[in-house]
């Protein structure tokens, strides 16, 4: 939206990475994949609207955003899996503690 109000020589599409990074810090892999995909689509739309979609700069931004999004989906998946494993380990630990210790 800001692109519509800025002069053509100012390109702020590289800021799409901020939304992707913030999303990765707070959500799981499905939401991360959705936001990453929407960011890539928004960058494509911004490049097409300005007629710069095939320029080297926009193509590098697209590739970077796509790779970053894919890596963050993978890492959020790993984080979610590790969190589930930790929760199971705590549950087993609590059950063992209740059996061994007197009430």
C-alpha positions as MATLAB code, in Angstrom:
seq = 'XXXXXXXXXXXXXXXXXXXXXXXXXXXXXXXXXXXXXXXXXXXXXXXXXXXXXXXXXXXXXXXXXXXXXXXXXXXXXXXXXXXXXXXXXXXXXXXXXXXXXXX';
ca = [
       0.000    0.000    0.000;
       2.843    2.374    0.824;
       4.310    1.655   -2.617;
       1.356    3.464   -4.196;
       2.186    6.690   -2.360;
       5.957    6.647   -2.818;
       7.893    7.866   -5.829;
       8.870    5.151   -8.343;
      12.549    5.320   -7.402;
      11.839    4.303   -3.787;
      11.233    0.590   -3.443;
      10.365   -0.733    0.025;
       9.447   -4.304   -0.908;
      12.493   -5.607    0.941;
      10.578   -4.805    4.132;
       8.324   -7.821    3.490;
      10.968   -9.823    5.335;
      10.014   -8.080    8.596;
       6.512   -9.550    8.562;
       7.866  -12.975    7.726;
      10.404  -12.847   10.566;
       7.881  -11.634   13.144;
       5.442  -14.339   12.081;
       8.111  -17.015   12.462;
       8.793  -15.913   16.017;
       5.178  -16.314   17.128;
       3.403  -18.963   15.030;
       3.647  -22.460   13.662;
       4.663  -23.735   10.247;
       1.234  -23.489    8.589;
       0.729  -19.814    9.382;
       4.372  -19.189    8.528;
       3.909  -20.795    5.108;
       0.783  -18.724    4.502;
       2.456  -15.428    5.427;
       5.567  -16.329    3.431;
       3.468  -17.124    0.378;
       1.440  -13.946    0.738;
       4.648  -11.927    1.034;
       5.994  -13.436   -2.178;
       2.691  -12.732   -3.933;
       2.702   -9.147   -2.652;
       6.234   -8.666   -3.943;
       5.211  -10.065   -7.330;
       2.214   -7.737   -7.407;
       4.349   -4.718   -6.453;
       6.932   -5.587   -9.102;
       4.283   -6.114  -11.765;
       2.500   -2.883  -10.875;
       5.708   -0.878  -11.194;
       6.911   -2.764  -14.255;
      10.048   -3.950  -12.469;
       9.174   -7.604  -12.015;
      11.919   -8.875  -14.299;
      14.668   -6.617  -12.989;
      17.610   -8.167  -11.237;
      16.815   -6.412   -7.967;
      13.248   -7.718   -7.746;
      14.265  -11.214   -8.819;
      16.915  -11.331   -6.094;
      14.364  -10.067   -3.563;
      11.902  -12.742   -4.684;
      14.477  -15.508   -4.420;
      15.657  -14.272   -1.020;
      12.135  -13.979    0.335;
      11.198  -17.414   -0.979;
      14.268  -19.107    0.481;
      13.892  -17.298    3.799;
      10.218  -18.258    3.972;
      10.987  -21.913    3.257;
      13.748  -22.003    5.872;
      11.520  -20.380    8.469;
       8.729  -22.876    7.768;
      11.246  -25.668    8.365;
      12.577  -24.088   11.572;
       9.102  -23.387   12.964;
       8.227  -27.023   12.257;
      11.315  -28.129   14.205;
      10.482  -25.756   17.061;
       6.907  -27.051   17.228;
       8.120  -30.648   17.277;
      10.686  -29.947   20.018;
       8.053  -28.164   22.088;
       5.775  -31.203   21.836;
       8.644  -33.506   22.856;
       9.414  -31.305   25.853;
       5.767  -31.335   26.882;
       5.681  -35.147   26.717;
       8.898  -35.401   28.745;
       7.470  -33.098   31.410;
       4.299  -35.162   31.552;
       6.281  -38.369   32.060;
       8.439  -36.658   34.674;
       5.391  -35.443   36.584;
       3.817  -38.915   36.514;
       7.045  -40.538   37.747;
       7.382  -37.965   40.498;
       3.819  -38.608   41.688;
       4.473  -42.356   41.839;
       7.777  -42.095   43.695;
       6.977  -39.333   46.161;
       4.382  -39.527   48.873;
       1.442  -37.154   48.641;
];
